Amino acid sequence: MYDTMLKELCGSEQRYRVLRTLFESPGRAYHLRGLATAAGVDASNISKLLPKLIAAGLVEREASEPYTRYRARQDNLLLQAIKALFSQASTLVTELREVAQTLDGDVAIFGSSASGTDTPESDLDVLVVGRVSQISAQAAFKPVARRYKRKINVTVIEREKLKKELAEGSQFWTGVLCAPTLPLKGALPHAAKA
């Protein structure tokens, strides 16, 4: 669903693939052929597209030896917002959503991955608010973690316990629920309403 919307916003499948590749890992710089391979787009099409993306302020060119490299423009004021949009449509998030549907509770990504400040090496934090064991929730996400070679930390808390923690002024839970989250299933309570 999200990828269909983003493809429409981007104007073409090729532009979507290139932007998705660049903004899913905005700190990573690609040479032309590397970007073509990662995006699954012909290099000649990318060479025509890159000047437009540079002119629009979305991509920056980095002179390096032996090849010029390209990456998401780091000083773009919308960098985190654009990254968050592409994160919603990533194959990783799609697979996490599929796993979340099998769990009893509301599920969301939190932490740096939700706020758009993560790096490719960052752990991915998943919160499950519901009646499920920590071990079974962690096990459910393990195949996805292996496939993407990314550590997934799952935190589970029952809704009533979460309400109690918030009522007692838990800074940790208030911080988690007031910060950006990326929903995978259902909706997490907001700290002020829990």
XYZ file of N, CA, C and O in Angstrom:
776
model
N 0.825 -1.199 0.000
C 0.000 0.000 0.000
C 0.868 1.261 0.000
O 0.710 2.127 -0.835
N 1.820 1.351 0.956
C 2.658 2.542 1.053
C 3.522 2.712 -0.185
O 3.709 3.826 -0.674
N 4.074 1.597 -0.691
C 4.944 1.723 -1.859
C 4.172 2.193 -3.080
O 4.688 2.957 -3.894
N 2.906 1.796 -3.219
C 2.079 2.248 -4.339
C 1.889 3.761 -4.276
O 2.003 4.458 -5.286
N 1.612 4.270 -3.077
C 1.440 5.720 -2.914
C 2.725 6.471 -3.235
O 2.706 7.497 -3.918
N 3.849 5.960 -2.746
C 5.124 6.632 -2.997
C 5.508 6.597 -4.476
O 6.074 7.562 -4.989
N 5.197 5.496 -5.152
C 5.476 5.425 -6.587
C 4.711 6.525 -7.322
O 5.237 7.168 -8.230
N 3.460 6.729 -6.929
C 2.655 7.788 -7.544
C 3.248 9.159 -7.237
O 3.342 10.015 -8.113
N 3.653 9.381 -5.998
C 4.256 10.658 -5.621
C 5.555 10.927 -6.372
O 5.836 12.055 -6.750
N 6.328 9.876 -6.580
C 7.617 10.017 -7.267
C 7.465 10.217 -8.772
O 8.374 10.712 -9.422
N 6.345 9.810 -9.313
C 6.091 10.034 -10.734
C 6.484 8.897 -11.655
O 6.041 8.847 -12.789
N 7.335 7.994 -11.179
C 7.696 6.840 -11.996
C 8.295 5.762 -11.103
O 8.821 6.049 -10.023
N 8.229 4.554 -11.592
C 8.801 3.410 -10.876
C 10.309 3.591 -10.708
O 10.865 3.339 -9.635
N 10.995 4.048 -11.746
C 12.452 4.206 -11.683
C 12.854 5.273 -10.675
O 13.773 5.079 -9.876
N 12.178 6.397 -10.702
C 12.489 7.476 -9.758
C 12.237 6.989 -8.331
O 13.033 7.252 -7.432
N 11.143 6.264 -8.143
C 10.839 5.704 -6.818
C 11.958 4.782 -6.346
O 12.425 4.885 -5.213
N 12.415 3.884 -7.214
C 13.460 2.927 -6.817
C 14.768 3.619 -6.450
O 15.440 3.244 -5.498
N 15.130 4.630 -7.232
C 16.373 5.354 -6.958
C 16.264 6.116 -5.643
O 17.148 6.035 -4.781
N 15.181 6.855 -5.467
C 15.001 7.620 -4.230
C 14.887 6.700 -3.018
O 15.455 6.988 -1.959
N 14.179 5.595 -3.160
C 14.062 4.641 -2.052
C 15.444 4.122 -1.651
O 15.781 4.090 -0.477
N 16.246 3.764 -2.636
C 17.587 3.255 -2.350
C 18.413 4.302 -1.613
O 19.085 4.002 -0.625
N 18.360 5.544 -2.073
C 19.164 6.603 -1.470
C 18.656 7.001 -0.079
O 19.453 7.250 0.823
N 17.341 7.057 0.100
C 16.798 7.556 1.363
C 16.596 6.487 2.423
O 16.440 6.809 3.590
N 16.623 5.222 2.048
C 16.570 4.186 3.086
C 17.883 4.144 3.859
O 17.894 3.783 5.028
N 18.964 4.526 3.227
C 20.279 4.616 3.882
C 20.923 5.929 3.459
O 21.855 5.947 2.647
N 20.433 7.061 3.997
C 20.863 8.358 3.481
C 22.340 8.682 3.662
O 22.876 9.515 2.965
N 23.022 8.005 4.573
C 24.440 8.267 4.753
C 25.321 7.521 3.768
O 26.508 7.814 3.632
N 24.760 6.574 3.068
C 25.541 5.743 2.150
C 25.677 6.414 0.792
O 24.712 6.914 0.227
N 26.892 6.418 0.265
C 27.154 6.994 -1.053
C 27.373 5.867 -2.063
O 28.038 4.878 -1.765
N 26.786 6.015 -3.243
C 26.862 4.996 -4.299
C 27.543 5.565 -5.530
O 27.276 6.706 -5.905
N 28.367 4.760 -6.197
C 28.803 5.157 -7.535
C 27.661 4.771 -8.472
O 26.735 4.036 -8.098
N 27.688 5.276 -9.679
C 26.569 5.136 -10.610
C 26.124 3.683 -10.793
O 24.946 3.363 -10.650
N 27.047 2.798 -11.082
C 26.681 1.400 -11.316
C 26.207 0.718 -10.031
O 25.328 -0.131 -10.066
N 26.795 1.083 -8.910
C 26.353 0.528 -7.630
C 24.926 0.940 -7.301
O 24.129 0.142 -6.822
N 24.609 2.193 -7.588
C 23.246 2.683 -7.382
C 22.285 1.971 -8.327
O 21.184 1.574 -7.925
N 22.703 1.788 -9.573
C 21.860 1.089 -10.550
C 21.559 -0.328 -10.079
O 20.412 -0.786 -10.131
N 22.571 -1.018 -9.587
C 22.383 -2.390 -9.103
C 21.470 -2.413 -7.879
O 20.542 -3.208 -7.801
N 21.744 -1.537 -6.910
C 20.945 -1.514 -5.674
C 19.492 -1.155 -5.947
O 18.582 -1.692 -5.316
N 19.264 -0.246 -6.893
C 17.895 0.202 -7.195
C 17.200 -0.691 -8.214
O 15.980 -0.622 -8.369
N 17.969 -1.504 -8.924
C 17.371 -2.343 -9.959
C 16.922 -1.530 -11.160
O 15.900 -1.816 -11.780
N 17.704 -0.501 -11.479
C 17.384 0.394 -12.594
C 18.606 0.463 -13.505
O 19.745 0.443 -13.036
N 18.386 0.552 -14.809
C 19.466 0.639 -15.783
C 20.322 1.878 -15.520
O 19.806 2.968 -15.272
N 21.642 1.722 -15.583
C 22.580 2.815 -15.294
C 22.375 4.014 -16.217
O 22.527 5.164 -15.789
N 22.030 3.777 -17.486
C 21.830 4.909 -18.396
C 20.625 5.749 -17.977
O 20.645 6.975 -18.110
N 19.596 5.108 -17.451
C 18.430 5.856 -16.962
C 18.779 6.651 -15.709
O 18.319 7.772 -15.525
N 19.596 6.060 -14.838
C 19.997 6.769 -13.621
C 20.851 7.976 -13.965
O 20.715 9.038 -13.354
N 21.733 7.833 -14.955
C 22.596 8.974 -15.327
C 21.763 10.149 -15.843
O 22.170 11.300 -15.711
N 20.597 9.889 -16.409
C 19.694 10.961 -16.853
C 18.899 11.533 -15.679
O 18.575 12.717 -15.656
N 18.590 10.692 -14.718
C 17.763 11.098 -13.581
C 18.548 11.882 -12.528
O 18.038 12.838 -11.942
N 19.799 11.498 -12.280
C 20.584 12.119 -11.204
C 20.709 13.640 -11.309
O 20.553 14.335 -10.312
N 20.977 14.211 -12.496
C 21.063 15.681 -12.557
C 19.763 16.370 -12.110
O 19.809 17.425 -11.471
N 18.628 15.764 -12.402
C 17.343 16.333 -11.978
C 17.195 16.270 -10.462
O 16.719 17.216 -9.831
N 17.604 15.146 -9.868
C 17.499 14.991 -8.422
C 18.481 15.906 -7.696
O 18.178 16.424 -6.616
N 19.642 16.133 -8.309
C 20.618 17.068 -7.742
C 20.063 18.488 -7.801
O 20.115 19.238 -6.818
N 19.502 18.874 -8.943
C 18.932 20.214 -9.115
C 17.772 20.459 -8.148
O 17.584 21.579 -7.672
N 17.033 19.401 -7.826
C 15.900 19.531 -6.901
C 16.344 19.575 -5.439
O 15.538 19.828 -4.552
N 17.636 19.333 -5.184
C 18.139 19.381 -3.816
C 17.937 18.095 -3.037
O 18.090 18.065 -1.818
N 17.611 17.016 -3.736
C 17.385 15.735 -3.068
C 18.651 14.891 -2.969
O 18.802 14.091 -2.058
N 19.544 15.062 -3.930
C 20.742 14.225 -4.017
C 21.966 15.126 -4.109
O 21.896 16.217 -4.682
N 23.071 14.658 -3.536
C 24.325 15.399 -3.671
C 25.363 14.527 -4.355
O 25.354 13.311 -4.212
N 26.231 15.200 -5.077
C 27.309 14.547 -5.824
C 28.578 14.702 -5.012
O 28.881 15.779 -4.521
N 29.307 13.616 -4.880
C 30.518 13.603 -4.072
C 31.678 13.161 -4.954
O 31.706 12.024 -5.413
N 32.607 14.064 -5.211
C 33.756 13.713 -6.049
C 34.707 12.837 -5.235
O 35.123 13.199 -4.152
N 34.949 11.646 -5.728
C 35.883 10.739 -5.059
C 36.535 9.861 -6.109
O 36.025 9.707 -7.208
N 37.661 9.316 -5.763
C 38.400 8.456 -6.688
C 38.039 7.002 -6.450
O 37.872 6.608 -5.312
N 37.914 6.174 -7.401
C 38.010 6.459 -8.830
C 36.676 6.882 -9.439
O 36.631 7.261 -10.597
N 35.574 6.815 -8.669
C 34.254 7.126 -9.225
C 33.571 8.228 -8.427
O 33.701 8.296 -7.214
N 32.795 9.048 -9.120
C 31.933 10.007 -8.447
C 30.847 9.208 -7.727
O 30.362 8.201 -8.238
N 30.478 9.669 -6.548
C 29.451 8.975 -5.765
C 28.266 9.910 -5.520
O 28.408 11.131 -5.558
N 27.117 9.290 -5.244
C 25.882 10.025 -5.022
C 25.218 9.515 -3.752
O 25.264 8.326 -3.452
N 24.584 10.433 -3.024
C 23.840 10.048 -1.818
C 22.739 11.060 -1.563
O 22.718 12.141 -2.169
N 21.840 10.722 -0.660
C 20.788 11.652 -0.274
C 21.460 12.907 0.293
O 22.432 12.808 1.042
N 20.955 14.041 -0.064
C 21.570 15.290 0.376
C 21.434 15.434 1.887
O 20.329 15.464 2.434
N 22.565 15.531 2.571
C 22.607 15.509 4.030
C 22.095 16.785 4.680
O 21.610 16.747 5.804
N 22.173 17.923 3.986
C 21.696 19.175 4.585
C 20.255 19.502 4.181
O 19.765 20.587 4.456
N 19.589 18.560 3.557
C 18.196 18.742 3.157
C 17.334 18.817 4.414
O 17.352 17.914 5.250
N 16.585 19.896 4.569
C 15.749 20.080 5.755
C 14.682 18.994 5.889
O 14.193 18.731 6.977
N 14.341 18.370 4.788
C 13.316 17.326 4.801
C 13.906 15.915 4.868
O 13.176 14.933 4.718
N 15.210 15.803 5.081
C 15.876 14.502 5.044
C 15.189 13.473 5.937
O 14.851 12.382 5.489
N 14.959 13.805 7.199
C 14.373 12.835 8.127
C 12.946 12.474 7.725
O 12.536 11.323 7.812
N 12.183 13.461 7.258
C 10.797 13.197 6.849
C 10.753 12.302 5.607
O 9.956 11.366 5.535
N 11.620 12.575 4.641
C 11.657 11.750 3.424
C 12.123 10.346 3.769
O 11.564 9.355 3.291
N 13.138 10.250 4.614
C 13.624 8.939 5.036
C 12.501 8.156 5.716
O 12.317 6.962 5.458
N 11.738 8.821 6.577
C 10.626 8.155 7.269
C 9.581 7.661 6.273
O 9.031 6.563 6.424
N 9.300 8.448 5.232
C 8.335 8.014 4.206
C 8.796 6.737 3.517
O 8.020 5.798 3.344
N 10.055 6.700 3.130
C 10.557 5.510 2.447
C 10.690 4.331 3.401
O 10.552 3.187 2.985
N 10.916 4.594 4.676
C 10.964 3.505 5.662
C 9.617 2.807 5.750
O 9.542 1.593 5.906
N 8.531 3.577 5.659
C 7.183 3.005 5.715
C 6.972 1.965 4.617
O 6.241 1.008 4.794
N 7.604 2.184 3.472
C 7.390 1.310 2.310
C 8.503 0.297 2.108
O 8.473 -0.460 1.148
N 9.471 0.251 3.013
C 10.598 -0.659 2.804
C 10.163 -2.118 2.912
O 9.190 -2.439 3.591
N 10.907 -2.981 2.262
C 10.584 -4.415 2.338
C 10.783 -4.928 3.758
O 10.039 -5.801 4.200
N 11.749 -4.371 4.478
C 11.955 -4.765 5.870
C 10.715 -4.458 6.698
O 10.208 -5.318 7.425
N 10.190 -3.255 6.587
C 9.000 -2.870 7.358
C 7.796 -3.697 6.923
O 6.978 -4.112 7.748
N 7.686 -3.985 5.640
C 6.588 -4.829 5.160
C 6.645 -6.205 5.810
O 5.622 -6.729 6.272
N 7.836 -6.791 5.893
C 7.969 -8.098 6.541
C 7.715 -8.012 8.044
O 7.116 -8.920 8.625
N 8.138 -6.933 8.664
C 7.854 -6.753 10.095
C 6.350 -6.641 10.336
O 5.834 -7.172 11.319
N 5.651 -5.957 9.422
C 4.186 -5.848 9.543
C 3.529 -7.231 9.449
O 2.579 -7.520 10.162
N 4.041 -8.063 8.552
C 3.484 -9.414 8.416
C 3.668 -10.207 9.704
O 2.745 -10.905 10.146
N 4.827 -10.108 10.330
C 5.064 -10.797 11.598
C 4.156 -10.214 12.681
O 3.558 -10.949 13.472
N 4.032 -8.899 12.717
C 3.218 -8.239 13.745
C 1.774 -8.724 13.720
O 1.132 -8.837 14.776
N 1.262 -9.039 12.530
C -0.127 -9.506 12.425
C -0.347 -10.819 13.170
O -1.468 -11.144 13.541
N 0.720 -11.571 13.403
C 0.590 -12.865 14.080
C 0.619 -12.739 15.602
O 0.396 -13.717 16.303
N 0.918 -11.531 16.097
C 1.053 -11.327 17.542
C -0.213 -10.728 18.136
O -0.908 -9.944 17.487
N -0.472 -11.066 19.383
C -1.643 -10.541 20.102
C -1.258 -9.222 20.758
O -0.623 -9.217 21.812
N -1.597 -8.120 20.122
C -1.304 -6.812 20.701
C -1.022 -5.786 19.627
O -1.063 -6.069 18.435
N -0.746 -4.571 20.081
C -0.375 -3.483 19.190
C 1.152 -3.487 19.067
O 1.859 -3.676 20.058
N 1.642 -3.273 17.850
C 3.077 -3.410 17.589
C 3.562 -2.198 16.799
O 2.895 -1.755 15.863
N 4.733 -1.684 17.190
C 5.313 -0.538 16.480
C 6.828 -0.559 16.609
O 7.381 -1.125 17.550
N 7.477 0.081 15.651
C 8.915 0.329 15.737
C 9.083 1.627 16.517
O 8.326 2.583 16.322
N 10.071 1.666 17.414
C 10.366 2.898 18.132
C 11.869 3.132 18.111
O 12.616 2.365 17.506
N 12.313 4.205 18.714
C 13.740 4.496 18.758
C 14.238 5.156 17.485
O 13.474 5.789 16.752
N 15.530 4.975 17.205
C 16.160 5.684 16.087
C 15.572 5.310 14.728
O 15.503 6.139 13.835
N 15.118 4.073 14.575
C 14.530 3.659 13.288
C 13.218 4.377 13.019
O 12.883 4.659 11.874
N 12.467 4.679 14.077
C 11.200 5.392 13.913
C 11.420 6.890 13.737
O 10.673 7.557 13.015
N 12.451 7.415 14.370
C 12.697 8.855 14.287
C 13.494 9.242 13.045
O 13.650 10.415 12.738
N 14.032 8.239 12.334
C 14.779 8.515 11.112
C 16.230 8.873 11.360
O 16.901 9.395 10.486
N 16.728 8.580 12.559
C 18.122 8.907 12.877
C 19.006 7.666 12.919
O 20.146 7.733 13.362
N 18.478 6.533 12.470
C 19.251 5.296 12.508
C 20.265 5.242 11.372
O 20.222 6.030 10.444
N 21.171 4.303 11.497
C 22.147 4.021 10.451
C 21.922 2.568 10.032
O 21.207 1.829 10.717
N 22.534 2.120 8.933
C 22.363 0.721 8.534
C 22.816 -0.267 9.609
O 22.362 -1.402 9.652
N 23.689 0.163 10.515
C 24.184 -0.719 11.577
C 23.344 -0.651 12.840
O 23.549 -1.428 13.773
N 22.395 0.270 12.922
C 21.592 0.436 14.135
C 20.713 -0.774 14.401
O 20.204 -1.408 13.473
N 20.529 -1.073 15.692
C 19.542 -2.076 16.074
C 18.162 -1.520 15.757
O 17.958 -0.306 15.732
N 17.217 -2.413 15.535
C 15.843 -2.010 15.283
C 15.038 -2.374 16.525
O 15.067 -3.518 16.971
N 14.343 -1.401 17.117
C 13.579 -1.620 18.340
C 12.104 -1.765 18.017
O 11.512 -0.890 17.369
N 11.516 -2.875 18.475
C 10.097 -3.151 18.250
C 9.407 -3.257 19.597
O 9.900 -3.939 20.498
N 8.273 -2.594 19.735
C 7.487 -2.633 20.964
C 6.194 -3.382 20.699
O 5.493 -3.109 19.720
N 5.881 -4.332 21.587
C 4.616 -5.056 21.529
C 3.867 -4.740 22.822
O 4.355 -5.022 23.912
N 2.692 -4.136 22.696
C 1.841 -3.852 23.850
C 0.686 -4.837 23.783
O -0.225 -4.696 22.969
N 0.775 -5.883 24.611
C -0.265 -6.906 24.591
C 0.130 -8.121 25.397
O 1.125 -8.114 26.117
N -0.653 -9.160 25.252
C -0.440 -10.403 25.994
C 0.301 -11.413 25.131
O -0.319 -12.222 24.434
N 1.597 -11.324 25.158
C 2.450 -12.249 24.427
C 3.748 -12.356 25.220
O 4.164 -11.396 25.864
N 4.355 -13.513 25.199
C 5.592 -13.667 25.964
C 6.750 -12.999 25.223
O 6.764 -12.927 23.987
N 7.699 -12.523 25.993
C 8.900 -11.890 25.433
C 9.626 -12.869 24.507
O 10.047 -12.507 23.415
N 9.728 -14.117 24.937
C 10.458 -15.123 24.158
C 9.770 -15.400 22.824
O 10.414 -15.437 21.776
N 8.451 -15.565 22.839
C 7.758 -15.863 21.578
C 7.748 -14.663 20.642
O 7.855 -14.816 19.415
N 7.663 -13.445 21.198
C 7.701 -12.246 20.349
C 9.075 -12.103 19.694
O 9.175 -11.835 18.498
N 10.127 -12.298 20.479
C 11.484 -12.203 19.937
C 11.697 -13.274 18.861
O 12.260 -13.005 17.801
N 11.209 -14.482 19.135
C 11.353 -15.583 18.176
C 10.598 -15.301 16.875
O 11.064 -15.667 15.788
N 9.462 -14.630 16.969
C 8.668 -14.333 15.773
C 9.435 -13.428 14.805
O 9.333 -13.579 13.588
N 10.214 -12.494 15.351
C 10.949 -11.553 14.503
C 12.334 -12.054 14.095
O 12.990 -11.448 13.257
N 12.773 -13.169 14.682
C 14.129 -13.665 14.425
C 14.403 -13.968 12.946
O 15.468 -13.613 12.433
N 13.486 -14.620 12.215
C 13.773 -14.881 10.790
C 13.997 -13.597 9.980
O 14.830 -13.564 9.083
N 13.258 -12.538 10.317
C 13.431 -11.265 9.608
C 14.799 -10.680 9.947
O 15.517 -10.186 9.071
N 15.186 -10.752 11.214
C 16.493 -10.249 11.636
C 17.616 -10.973 10.897
O 18.569 -10.344 10.426
N 17.484 -12.277 10.766
C 18.509 -13.060 10.048
C 18.565 -12.685 8.574
O 19.637 -12.523 8.003
N 17.380 -12.575 7.961
C 17.314 -12.283 6.528
C 17.966 -10.933 6.214
O 18.641 -10.770 5.212
N 17.746 -9.942 7.084
C 18.273 -8.597 6.827
C 19.592 -8.333 7.548
O 20.121 -7.228 7.476
N 20.091 -9.345 8.274
C 21.345 -9.204 9.037
C 21.305 -7.948 9.898
O 22.218 -7.119 9.904
N 20.198 -7.835 10.632
C 19.989 -6.658 11.473
C 19.450 -7.121 12.820
O 18.533 -7.938 12.877
N 20.012 -6.621 13.887
C 19.547 -7.000 15.219
C 18.203 -6.334 15.495
O 18.053 -5.125 15.324
N 17.220 -7.141 15.902
C 15.902 -6.630 16.250
C 15.680 -6.892 17.732
O 15.684 -8.036 18.176
N 15.526 -5.809 18.495
C 15.251 -5.903 19.925
C 13.755 -5.751 20.136
O 13.181 -4.728 19.764
N 13.130 -6.758 20.714
C 11.689 -6.716 20.950
C 11.454 -6.481 22.439
O 12.011 -7.174 23.283
N 10.628 -5.486 22.732
C 10.218 -5.187 24.102
C 8.726 -5.453 24.195
O 7.956 -4.957 23.370
N 8.328 -6.245 25.187
C 6.916 -6.592 25.362
C 6.446 -6.074 26.710
O 7.139 -6.215 27.721
N 5.261 -5.480 26.716
C 4.646 -5.049 27.967
C 3.129 -5.172 27.823
O 2.576 -4.875 26.761
N 2.479 -5.649 28.872
C 1.017 -5.734 28.854
C 0.439 -4.333 29.008
O 1.027 -3.472 29.672
N -0.707 -4.108 28.403
C -1.321 -2.782 28.405
C -1.548 -2.253 29.824
O -1.262 -1.094 30.123
N -2.045 -3.107 30.725
C -2.306 -2.656 32.096
C -1.020 -2.275 32.818
O -0.983 -1.298 33.568
N 0.034 -3.046 32.593
C 1.315 -2.719 33.219
C 1.849 -1.408 32.658
O 2.419 -0.596 33.391
N 1.677 -1.189 31.367
C 2.112 0.060 30.754
C 1.369 1.247 31.373
O 1.980 2.269 31.711
N 0.063 1.109 31.549
C -0.729 2.184 32.178
C -0.214 2.476 33.580
O -0.088 3.637 33.982
N 0.110 1.416 34.318
C 0.617 1.587 35.680
C 1.963 2.306 35.661
O 2.210 3.222 36.454
N 2.848 1.887 34.763
C 4.170 2.509 34.654
C 4.044 4.003 34.338
O 4.756 4.836 34.907
N 3.141 4.325 33.431
C 2.941 5.727 33.060
C 2.350 6.522 34.222
O 2.751 7.665 34.469
N 1.394 5.921 34.938
C 0.788 6.594 36.093
C 1.827 6.866 37.179
O 1.731 7.864 37.911
N 2.822 6.002 37.270
C 3.889 6.177 38.263
C 5.000 7.100 37.755
O 5.996 7.303 38.434
N 4.829 7.637 36.539
C 5.774 8.622 36.014
C 7.023 8.067 35.347
O 8.053 8.741 35.305
N 6.943 6.856 34.817
C 8.105 6.266 34.158
C 8.606 7.154 33.025
O 7.904 7.391 32.034
N 9.829 7.644 33.158
C 10.411 8.484 32.114
C 10.684 7.676 30.847
O 10.541 8.182 29.738
N 11.081 6.405 31.024
C 11.354 5.567 29.863
C 10.106 5.425 29.003
O 10.133 5.705 27.795
N 8.989 4.989 29.600
C 7.781 4.747 28.818
C 7.170 6.034 28.288
O 6.640 6.070 27.181
N 7.258 7.110 29.058
C 6.773 8.398 28.567
C 7.582 8.806 27.342
O 7.030 9.243 26.334
N 8.916 8.630 27.415
C 9.773 8.975 26.284
C 9.468 8.143 25.051
O 9.406 8.671 23.940
N 9.268 6.838 25.248
C 8.969 5.951 24.112
C 7.664 6.358 23.436
O 7.582 6.460 22.209
N 6.627 6.614 24.239
C 5.306 6.872 23.663
C 5.121 8.305 23.157
O 4.216 8.559 22.366
N 5.964 9.221 23.600
C 5.878 10.601 23.100
C 6.760 10.815 21.869
O 6.583 11.788 21.142
N 7.726 9.932 21.661
C 8.623 10.035 20.502
C 7.937 9.431 19.275
O 6.937 8.719 19.395
N 8.484 9.676 18.085
C 7.904 9.067 16.881
C 7.945 7.538 16.945
O 8.897 6.949 17.464
N 6.901 6.920 16.440
C 6.845 5.473 16.298
C 6.354 5.169 14.890
O 5.711 6.001 14.259
N 6.657 3.980 14.418
C 6.209 3.552 13.105
C 5.300 2.345 13.319
O 5.776 1.266 13.665
N 3.981 2.531 13.196
C 3.038 1.447 13.500
C 3.201 0.248 12.570
O 3.375 0.398 11.368
N 3.154 -0.933 13.166
C 3.170 -2.180 12.405
C 1.814 -2.877 12.504
O 1.371 -3.530 11.574
N 1.165 -2.741 13.661
C -0.162 -3.319 13.865
C -0.850 -2.528 14.967
O -0.279 -2.301 16.029
N -2.080 -2.109 14.713
C -2.824 -1.358 15.720
C -2.196 0.004 15.969
O -1.481 0.539 15.141
N -2.466 0.535 17.160
C -1.937 1.846 17.529
C -1.504 1.829 18.981
O -2.267 1.380 19.847
N -0.318 2.305 19.232
C 0.160 2.392 20.600
C -0.566 3.516 21.316
O -0.914 4.515 20.702
N -0.767 3.370 22.614
C -1.365 4.479 23.358
C -0.388 5.636 23.440
O 0.813 5.434 23.403
N -0.897 6.844 23.517
C -0.032 7.994 23.747
C 0.164 8.135 25.243
O -0.735 7.824 26.024
N 1.314 8.606 25.652
C 1.646 8.676 27.087
C 0.590 9.448 27.870
O 0.239 9.063 28.974
N 0.063 10.521 27.306
C -0.900 11.347 28.033
C -2.264 10.675 28.153
O -3.064 11.014 29.013
N -2.542 9.684 27.279
C -3.872 9.068 27.257
C -3.884 7.646 27.791
O -4.937 7.053 27.933
N -2.725 7.075 28.053
C -2.666 5.650 28.408
C -3.276 5.361 29.762
O -3.487 6.144 30.592
